[in-house]
Amino acid sequence: MQRTRSFGALFAVLLTVAACMPAEPEQGIARGEALYDTCVPCHGPQGQGNEALGAPLIAGLPQWYLENQLEKYENGWRGGHPMDTVGIRMRSMANALDLEGDRESVSEYVASMPVPAVPASLEVGDPQAGQQVYQTCIACHGPEAGGNEAVQSPPLVGQHDWYLLSQLHKFKRGWRGVNPNDTWGQTMRPNSMLLSDEDMEDVVAYIRSLDQTEE
Amino acid sequence: MFERLAIQASSFAGDIDGLILLIAVLVGFWFIVAEGMFFWLIWRFRERPDQKSQYITGKEKHLKRWVTIPHALVLVCDVFIIIGAVRVWYDVKQHLPEPDTVIRVEGQQWAWVFQHPGPDNELDTGDDIWTTDDLYVEVDRTYHFRLSSRDVLHNFSVPAFRLKQDAVPGRTITGWFHATSTGTYDIQCAEICGIGHGVMAGRINIQDAETHASWMSENATTTAAQ
């Protein structure tokens, strides 16, 4: 009788512990917020990015763009070039989102984050000359550099200038936008190849000048 | 014995397993003897009615023998372990056999980057093949690897080879291996290197000569251009 009571008590304790265990949140912002803990060391608690680690601002980027990029990283379509140290780092982290719905959830959460203003860091580039260069970009990224989902072009305005410049260089060098599965990246690459180093600095300075929320 | 538990895919995997077995047997023997004696003494001198405990100083010769004799025997065992360990250390870490091929391995947060020489078998030439997380080697060839890190400490670990080597930022460390069986085996980072350490996994693809030559000819031109 005593033994039966002991087993009963043990069972009740185990049941209580099981009931108190946090359940996996359903797909959505709550789950995305929990997953975002993995992103904080590089992208920061506000998603503001970190130049020292090459991590861009991601807060407030469109959900479709975030999902697309995570998919590209997971499949090695982006961050697959052996010289792209920063991209490789992100690819590894994207692979950690291994459950169904992880990618969508974290993208939804990041897209919902308020966009922090980021300071300019580059002292090079002529915005006026950049405006001319930017005419090529308007077709996809829009006149205000706000992006266009129809052609999978991300918004550029509000992004760190050092990041924009680094991505232009990566496209031109063939570190990004070369994988046959990265259709839209392959579209961007030829456009970057038309630009000289000076053109890149100018166009980034111009995009920077479009940002009215600058600190 | 270990071959049944974990495949041995390098020429020195058996030596390392043999050393681990030697240590396990000698240490295990003394562990069992010591525990057996310990519990026997507890039982032999258990509490009995009207028996007082004794105060033992340990100075008497017949008591000291219980320490000195096992101590001497353990030291003899240590000699065998040291001889075995030094021999394996020399063969695996100190002595580098002449390489058939030299490759470059770079660790970074959180992936492995490999530079293979192309068909010319020379590193840093136009036909080099770069890969991320996948290393391709030919079976029954001796490879030297030049190991470095792009950022923090990593450890290039190939369990099937029983190979582990730290990758230290600022240093290039040369090691070697000789793969003995074809197949795909894990490469892992065995040094905590940041939040993505757990996903820093790669693969070593050990191919027969024909498959490797075919892989090389397919990839030499495509990656050289990047």
Coordinates of C-alpha atoms in Angstrom, one line a residue:
Chain A
M1 CA 0.0 0.0 0.0
Q2 CA 2.8 2.3 1.0
R3 CA 4.7 1.5 -2.3
T4 CA 1.6 2.3 -4.3
R5 CA 1.3 5.7 -2.7
S6 CA 4.9 6.4 -3.4
F7 CA 4.6 5.6 -7.0
G8 CA 1.4 7.7 -7.2
A9 CA 3.2 10.7 -5.7
L10 CA 6.2 10.2 -8.1
F11 CA 3.8 10.1 -11.0
A12 CA 2.0 13.2 -9.9
V13 CA 5.4 15.1 -9.6
L14 CA 6.5 14.0 -13.0
L15 CA 3.1 15.0 -14.5
T16 CA 3.5 18.5 -12.9
V17 CA 7.0 18.9 -14.2
A18 CA 5.9 17.9 -17.7
A19 CA 3.0 20.4 -17.5
C20 CA 5.4 23.2 -16.5
M21 CA 7.8 22.5 -19.4
P22 CA 7.6 25.3 -21.9
A23 CA 5.9 24.1 -25.0
E24 CA 7.3 24.9 -28.5
P25 CA 5.5 28.0 -29.5
E26 CA 3.4 27.8 -32.7
Q27 CA 4.8 29.3 -35.8
G28 CA 4.7 33.1 -35.6
I29 CA 6.1 36.1 -33.9
A30 CA 6.4 34.5 -30.4
R31 CA 8.5 31.6 -31.8
G32 CA 10.4 34.0 -34.0
E33 CA 11.3 36.1 -30.9
A34 CA 12.6 33.0 -29.1
L35 CA 14.6 32.0 -32.2
Y36 CA 16.0 35.6 -32.5
D37 CA 18.2 35.0 -29.4
T38 CA 20.6 33.1 -31.8
C39 CA 20.9 36.2 -34.0
V40 CA 21.5 38.7 -31.2
P41 CA 25.3 38.1 -30.8
C42 CA 25.9 39.5 -34.4
H43 CA 22.8 41.5 -35.3
G44 CA 22.2 43.0 -31.9
P45 CA 19.1 43.1 -29.7
Q46 CA 17.5 45.7 -31.9
G47 CA 18.6 44.1 -35.1
Q48 CA 20.8 47.1 -35.7
G49 CA 23.7 45.2 -37.0
N50 CA 27.4 45.3 -36.1
E51 CA 30.1 46.5 -38.5
A52 CA 32.9 44.7 -36.6
L53 CA 31.2 41.4 -37.5
G54 CA 30.0 42.4 -40.9
A55 CA 26.4 42.0 -39.7
P56 CA 23.9 44.3 -41.4
L57 CA 20.8 46.0 -40.0
I58 CA 17.9 43.5 -40.4
A59 CA 15.2 45.1 -38.2
G60 CA 12.2 46.0 -40.3
L61 CA 13.4 44.4 -43.5
P62 CA 10.4 42.9 -45.5
Q63 CA 9.5 39.4 -44.4
W64 CA 9.7 38.0 -48.0
Y65 CA 13.2 39.3 -48.3
L66 CA 14.4 37.8 -45.0
E67 CA 12.8 34.4 -45.8
N68 CA 14.4 34.4 -49.2
Q69 CA 17.8 35.2 -47.9
L70 CA 17.6 32.6 -45.2
E71 CA 16.6 30.0 -47.7
K72 CA 19.6 31.0 -49.9
Y73 CA 21.9 30.8 -46.9
E74 CA 20.5 27.4 -45.9
N75 CA 21.0 26.0 -49.3
G76 CA 24.5 27.5 -49.8
W77 CA 23.3 29.7 -52.6
R78 CA 24.5 32.6 -50.6
G79 CA 27.5 32.5 -48.3
G80 CA 28.9 29.5 -50.2
H81 CA 32.0 31.2 -51.6
P82 CA 35.1 30.1 -49.7
M83 CA 36.4 33.7 -49.5
D84 CA 33.1 35.1 -48.2
T85 CA 34.0 34.8 -44.5
V86 CA 31.0 36.8 -43.2
G87 CA 28.6 35.1 -45.6
I88 CA 29.9 31.6 -44.5
R89 CA 29.3 32.6 -40.9
M90 CA 25.7 33.5 -41.7
R91 CA 25.2 30.4 -43.7
S92 CA 26.1 28.3 -40.7
M93 CA 23.7 30.1 -38.5
A94 CA 20.9 29.8 -41.0
N95 CA 21.4 26.1 -41.0
A96 CA 20.6 26.1 -37.3
L97 CA 17.0 27.0 -38.2
D98 CA 16.3 23.4 -38.9
L99 CA 12.6 23.0 -37.9
E100 CA 9.7 23.6 -40.2
G101 CA 8.4 27.1 -39.7
D102 CA 11.6 28.4 -38.1
R103 CA 12.6 30.5 -41.1
E104 CA 9.2 32.0 -41.5
S105 CA 8.8 32.7 -37.7
V106 CA 12.1 34.5 -37.3
S107 CA 11.6 36.4 -40.5
E108 CA 8.1 37.6 -39.3
Y109 CA 9.6 38.7 -35.9
V110 CA 12.5 40.5 -37.5
A111 CA 10.2 42.2 -40.0
S112 CA 8.1 43.4 -37.1
M113 CA 11.0 45.0 -35.2
P114 CA 11.1 48.8 -35.2
V115 CA 13.8 50.1 -37.6
P116 CA 16.6 51.8 -35.7
A117 CA 18.4 54.7 -37.3
V118 CA 22.0 53.9 -38.2
P119 CA 24.9 56.3 -38.4
A120 CA 26.9 57.0 -41.6
S121 CA 30.3 55.5 -41.4
L122 CA 31.9 56.1 -44.8
E123 CA 33.5 59.4 -45.6
V124 CA 33.9 58.6 -49.2
G125 CA 31.6 59.0 -52.2
D126 CA 29.9 61.9 -53.9
P127 CA 26.1 61.7 -53.6
Q128 CA 25.6 63.9 -56.7
A129 CA 27.7 61.6 -58.9
G130 CA 26.0 58.7 -57.1
Q131 CA 22.6 59.9 -58.3
Q132 CA 23.7 59.4 -61.8
V133 CA 25.0 55.9 -61.1
Y134 CA 21.7 55.1 -59.2
Q135 CA 19.7 55.5 -62.4
T136 CA 20.6 52.0 -63.3
C137 CA 19.3 50.7 -59.9
I138 CA 15.9 52.5 -60.0
A139 CA 14.3 49.9 -62.2
C140 CA 14.5 47.3 -59.4
H141 CA 15.2 49.1 -56.2
G142 CA 12.9 52.1 -56.9
P143 CA 13.5 55.8 -57.0
E144 CA 13.5 56.1 -53.2
A145 CA 15.5 52.8 -52.8
G146 CA 12.6 51.3 -51.0
G147 CA 12.8 47.9 -52.8
N148 CA 10.3 46.0 -54.9
E149 CA 9.0 42.6 -54.0
A150 CA 7.9 41.8 -57.6
V151 CA 11.6 41.7 -58.6
Q152 CA 12.9 40.6 -55.2
S153 CA 14.8 43.8 -54.7
P154 CA 15.4 44.7 -51.0
P155 CA 15.1 48.2 -49.7
L156 CA 18.4 49.9 -49.5
V157 CA 17.6 53.1 -47.7
G158 CA 18.3 53.0 -44.0
Q159 CA 20.9 50.2 -44.4
H160 CA 24.4 50.7 -43.2
D161 CA 26.6 52.3 -45.9
W162 CA 29.5 50.0 -45.2
Y163 CA 27.3 47.0 -45.8
L164 CA 25.9 48.2 -49.1
L165 CA 29.4 48.8 -50.3
S166 CA 30.6 45.4 -49.1
Q167 CA 27.8 43.7 -51.0
L168 CA 28.5 45.6 -54.2
H169 CA 32.1 44.4 -54.0
K170 CA 30.9 40.8 -53.3
F171 CA 28.6 40.8 -56.3
K172 CA 31.4 42.1 -58.5
R173 CA 34.0 39.7 -57.2
G174 CA 31.6 36.8 -57.7
W175 CA 31.2 36.0 -54.0
R176 CA 27.5 36.6 -54.2
G177 CA 25.0 36.1 -57.0
V178 CA 26.8 33.4 -58.9
N179 CA 24.9 30.3 -57.8
P180 CA 22.6 29.2 -60.6
N181 CA 19.8 28.8 -58.0
D182 CA 20.1 32.4 -56.9
T183 CA 18.2 33.8 -59.8
W184 CA 17.7 37.3 -58.5
G185 CA 21.3 37.5 -57.2
Q186 CA 22.4 36.6 -60.7
T187 CA 20.4 39.6 -61.9
M188 CA 22.2 41.9 -59.6
R189 CA 25.7 40.6 -60.4
P190 CA 26.0 42.0 -63.9
N191 CA 24.8 45.4 -62.7
S192 CA 27.6 45.5 -60.1
M193 CA 30.1 44.5 -62.7
L194 CA 29.4 47.8 -64.5
L195 CA 30.5 49.8 -61.5
S196 CA 34.0 51.0 -60.7
D197 CA 35.1 51.2 -57.1
E198 CA 34.4 55.0 -57.2
D199 CA 31.0 54.4 -58.7
M200 CA 30.2 52.1 -55.8
E201 CA 31.2 54.6 -53.2
D202 CA 29.2 57.3 -55.0
V203 CA 26.0 55.3 -55.3
V204 CA 26.2 54.3 -51.6
A205 CA 26.7 57.9 -50.7
Y206 CA 23.6 58.8 -52.7
I207 CA 21.5 56.0 -51.1
R208 CA 22.8 57.3 -47.7
S209 CA 21.5 60.8 -48.6
L210 CA 18.0 59.4 -49.2
D211 CA 17.7 58.3 -45.6
Q212 CA 15.8 60.9 -43.7
T213 CA 15.8 59.0 -40.4
E214 CA 19.6 59.2 -40.0
E215 CA 20.9 59.9 -36.5
Chain B
M1 CA 38.0 -4.0 -30.9
F2 CA 37.4 -0.3 -31.5
E3 CA 36.9 -0.9 -35.2
R4 CA 33.6 -2.5 -34.4
L5 CA 32.5 0.6 -32.5
A6 CA 33.8 3.3 -34.8
I7 CA 35.4 2.9 -38.2
Q8 CA 39.1 3.4 -38.5
A9 CA 39.7 5.2 -41.8
S10 CA 43.3 6.4 -41.4
S11 CA 46.7 4.7 -41.2
F12 CA 47.2 5.8 -37.6
A13 CA 43.6 5.3 -36.2
G14 CA 44.5 1.8 -35.1
D15 CA 47.6 3.0 -33.2
I16 CA 45.6 5.6 -31.3
D17 CA 42.8 3.1 -30.5
G18 CA 45.5 0.6 -29.3
L19 CA 46.9 3.3 -27.0
I20 CA 43.5 4.0 -25.6
L21 CA 42.9 0.3 -25.1
L22 CA 46.2 -0.1 -23.3
I23 CA 45.4 2.8 -20.9
A24 CA 41.8 1.5 -20.4
V25 CA 43.0 -2.0 -19.6
L26 CA 45.8 -1.0 -17.2
V27 CA 43.8 1.7 -15.4
G28 CA 40.7 -0.4 -15.5
F29 CA 42.6 -3.3 -13.9
W30 CA 43.8 -1.1 -11.0
F31 CA 40.4 0.5 -10.6
I32 CA 38.7 -2.9 -10.2
V33 CA 41.4 -4.1 -7.8
A34 CA 41.2 -0.9 -5.7
E35 CA 37.5 -0.9 -5.5
G36 CA 37.4 -4.6 -4.7
M37 CA 39.8 -4.1 -1.9
F38 CA 38.0 -1.1 -0.7
F39 CA 34.6 -2.9 -0.4
W40 CA 36.3 -6.0 1.0
L41 CA 37.9 -3.9 3.8
I42 CA 34.5 -2.2 4.5
W43 CA 32.9 -5.6 4.9
R44 CA 35.8 -7.2 6.7
F45 CA 36.0 -4.5 9.4
R46 CA 32.3 -3.7 9.6
E47 CA 30.8 -2.7 12.9
R48 CA 30.5 -5.6 15.4
P49 CA 29.3 -5.7 19.0
D50 CA 32.0 -5.0 21.6
Q51 CA 34.7 -4.1 19.0
K52 CA 36.4 -0.7 19.3
S53 CA 37.9 1.1 16.4
Q54 CA 41.7 1.4 16.1
Y55 CA 43.8 4.4 15.5
I56 CA 46.3 3.6 12.6
T57 CA 49.3 5.9 12.1
G58 CA 50.4 4.2 8.9
K59 CA 54.0 4.1 10.1
E60 CA 54.2 0.3 10.6
K61 CA 55.9 -1.5 7.8
H62 CA 53.2 -4.2 7.4
L63 CA 50.7 -1.4 6.9
K64 CA 52.8 0.8 4.6
R65 CA 53.1 -2.1 2.2
W66 CA 49.5 -1.7 1.3
V67 CA 50.5 1.6 -0.2
T68 CA 54.0 1.2 -1.5
I69 CA 53.6 -2.1 -3.3
P70 CA 50.5 -1.0 -5.4
H71 CA 52.2 2.3 -5.9
A72 CA 55.3 0.6 -7.4
L73 CA 53.1 -1.6 -9.6
V74 CA 51.1 1.3 -10.9
L75 CA 54.4 3.1 -11.8
V76 CA 55.5 0.1 -13.8
C77 CA 52.2 0.3 -15.7
D78 CA 52.8 4.0 -16.2
V79 CA 56.1 3.2 -17.9
F80 CA 54.2 1.0 -20.4
I81 CA 51.6 3.8 -21.0
I82 CA 54.3 6.4 -21.5
I83 CA 56.3 4.3 -23.9
G84 CA 53.1 3.6 -25.9
A85 CA 52.0 7.3 -25.8
V86 CA 55.4 8.7 -26.9
R87 CA 55.6 6.2 -29.7
V88 CA 52.1 7.1 -31.0
W89 CA 52.8 10.9 -30.5
Y90 CA 55.9 10.6 -32.5
D91 CA 54.3 8.7 -35.3
V92 CA 51.2 10.9 -35.6
K93 CA 52.4 14.3 -34.6
Q94 CA 56.1 14.6 -34.8
H95 CA 57.0 12.5 -37.8
L96 CA 55.5 13.7 -41.1
P97 CA 55.9 11.1 -43.9
E98 CA 56.5 12.5 -47.4
P99 CA 53.3 13.8 -48.8
D100 CA 51.7 12.8 -52.1
T101 CA 49.5 15.9 -51.9
V102 CA 49.3 19.1 -49.8
I103 CA 46.0 20.7 -49.0
R104 CA 45.0 23.8 -47.1
V105 CA 42.4 23.8 -44.3
E106 CA 41.0 27.0 -42.9
G107 CA 38.6 27.2 -39.9
Q108 CA 36.3 30.1 -39.5
Q109 CA 33.1 30.8 -37.6
W110 CA 31.4 28.4 -38.4
A111 CA 32.6 26.4 -41.3
W112 CA 35.7 24.8 -42.9
V113 CA 37.2 26.1 -46.0
F114 CA 39.4 23.7 -48.0
Q115 CA 41.9 24.5 -50.8
H116 CA 42.7 21.4 -52.9
P117 CA 45.4 21.5 -55.5
G118 CA 44.0 20.9 -59.0
P119 CA 45.2 18.3 -61.5
D120 CA 48.7 19.9 -61.3
N121 CA 48.9 18.8 -57.7
E122 CA 50.4 22.2 -56.7
L123 CA 48.8 24.6 -54.3
D124 CA 48.3 28.3 -55.1
T125 CA 48.0 27.7 -58.8
G126 CA 45.1 28.5 -61.2
D127 CA 43.5 25.1 -61.1
D128 CA 43.1 25.0 -57.3
I129 CA 39.7 23.8 -56.1
W130 CA 38.1 25.6 -53.2
T131 CA 35.2 24.1 -51.2
T132 CA 33.3 24.9 -48.1
D133 CA 32.6 22.2 -45.6
D134 CA 33.4 19.4 -48.0
L135 CA 37.0 18.0 -48.3
Y136 CA 37.8 15.6 -51.1
V137 CA 40.7 13.2 -50.9
E138 CA 41.9 10.1 -52.6
V139 CA 42.3 6.9 -50.7
D140 CA 45.7 5.4 -50.1
R141 CA 47.5 8.7 -50.5
T142 CA 49.5 10.6 -47.9
Y143 CA 48.2 14.2 -47.4
H144 CA 49.8 17.0 -45.6
F145 CA 47.3 19.7 -44.4
R146 CA 48.3 23.3 -43.6
L147 CA 45.8 24.3 -41.0
S148 CA 45.0 27.8 -40.0
S149 CA 42.1 29.9 -38.6
R150 CA 40.6 33.0 -39.9
D151 CA 39.2 34.2 -36.6
V152 CA 39.3 32.3 -33.3
L153 CA 40.5 29.0 -32.0
H154 CA 39.0 25.9 -33.8
N155 CA 40.0 22.3 -33.8
F156 CA 40.1 20.2 -37.0
S157 CA 38.7 16.9 -35.8
V158 CA 38.1 13.8 -38.0
P159 CA 36.8 11.1 -35.7
A160 CA 37.2 8.3 -38.3
F161 CA 40.8 9.2 -38.6
R162 CA 41.3 9.7 -34.8
L163 CA 42.7 13.1 -35.8
K164 CA 42.4 16.3 -33.8
Q165 CA 44.5 19.4 -34.3
D166 CA 43.9 22.9 -33.0
A167 CA 43.7 25.7 -35.5
V168 CA 45.3 28.8 -34.0
P169 CA 44.8 32.3 -35.4
G170 CA 48.1 33.6 -36.7
R171 CA 49.7 30.2 -37.0
T172 CA 49.9 27.6 -39.8
I173 CA 50.1 24.1 -38.4
T174 CA 51.1 21.2 -40.7
G175 CA 49.7 17.8 -40.0
W176 CA 49.1 14.7 -42.1
F177 CA 46.9 11.7 -42.7
H178 CA 46.7 8.7 -45.0
A179 CA 43.1 7.6 -45.7
T180 CA 42.7 3.9 -45.8
S181 CA 39.1 3.4 -46.8
T182 CA 36.6 5.1 -49.1
G183 CA 33.5 6.8 -47.8
T184 CA 32.1 10.0 -46.3
Y185 CA 33.0 10.8 -42.7
D186 CA 32.4 13.6 -40.3
I187 CA 34.6 16.6 -39.8
Q188 CA 33.8 18.5 -36.7
C189 CA 35.1 21.5 -34.7
A190 CA 36.4 20.2 -31.3
E191 CA 37.1 23.6 -29.8
I192 CA 34.3 25.9 -28.5
C193 CA 34.4 28.7 -31.0
G194 CA 31.3 30.8 -30.5
I195 CA 27.5 30.5 -30.8
G196 CA 27.6 28.4 -34.0
H197 CA 30.2 25.9 -32.7
G198 CA 27.6 23.2 -32.7
V199 CA 26.8 23.5 -36.3
M200 CA 30.4 23.7 -37.5
A201 CA 30.3 20.4 -39.2
G202 CA 31.9 19.3 -42.5
R203 CA 32.5 16.1 -44.4
I204 CA 35.6 14.3 -45.7
N205 CA 34.9 12.5 -48.9
I206 CA 37.4 9.7 -49.5
Q207 CA 37.3 8.6 -53.1
D208 CA 39.0 6.0 -55.1
A209 CA 41.5 7.2 -57.7
E210 CA 39.1 7.2 -60.6
T211 CA 36.3 9.0 -58.8
H212 CA 38.7 11.5 -57.4
A213 CA 40.2 12.3 -60.8
S214 CA 36.8 12.7 -62.2
W215 CA 35.8 15.0 -59.4
M216 CA 38.9 17.0 -59.9
S217 CA 38.4 17.4 -63.7
E218 CA 34.8 18.5 -63.1
N219 CA 35.7 21.2 -60.6
A220 CA 39.1 22.4 -61.4
T221 CA 37.9 24.9 -64.0
T222 CA 34.7 26.0 -62.3
T223 CA 36.1 27.1 -59.0
A224 CA 39.4 28.4 -60.4
A225 CA 37.5 31.3 -62.0
Q226 CA 36.0 32.5 -58.7

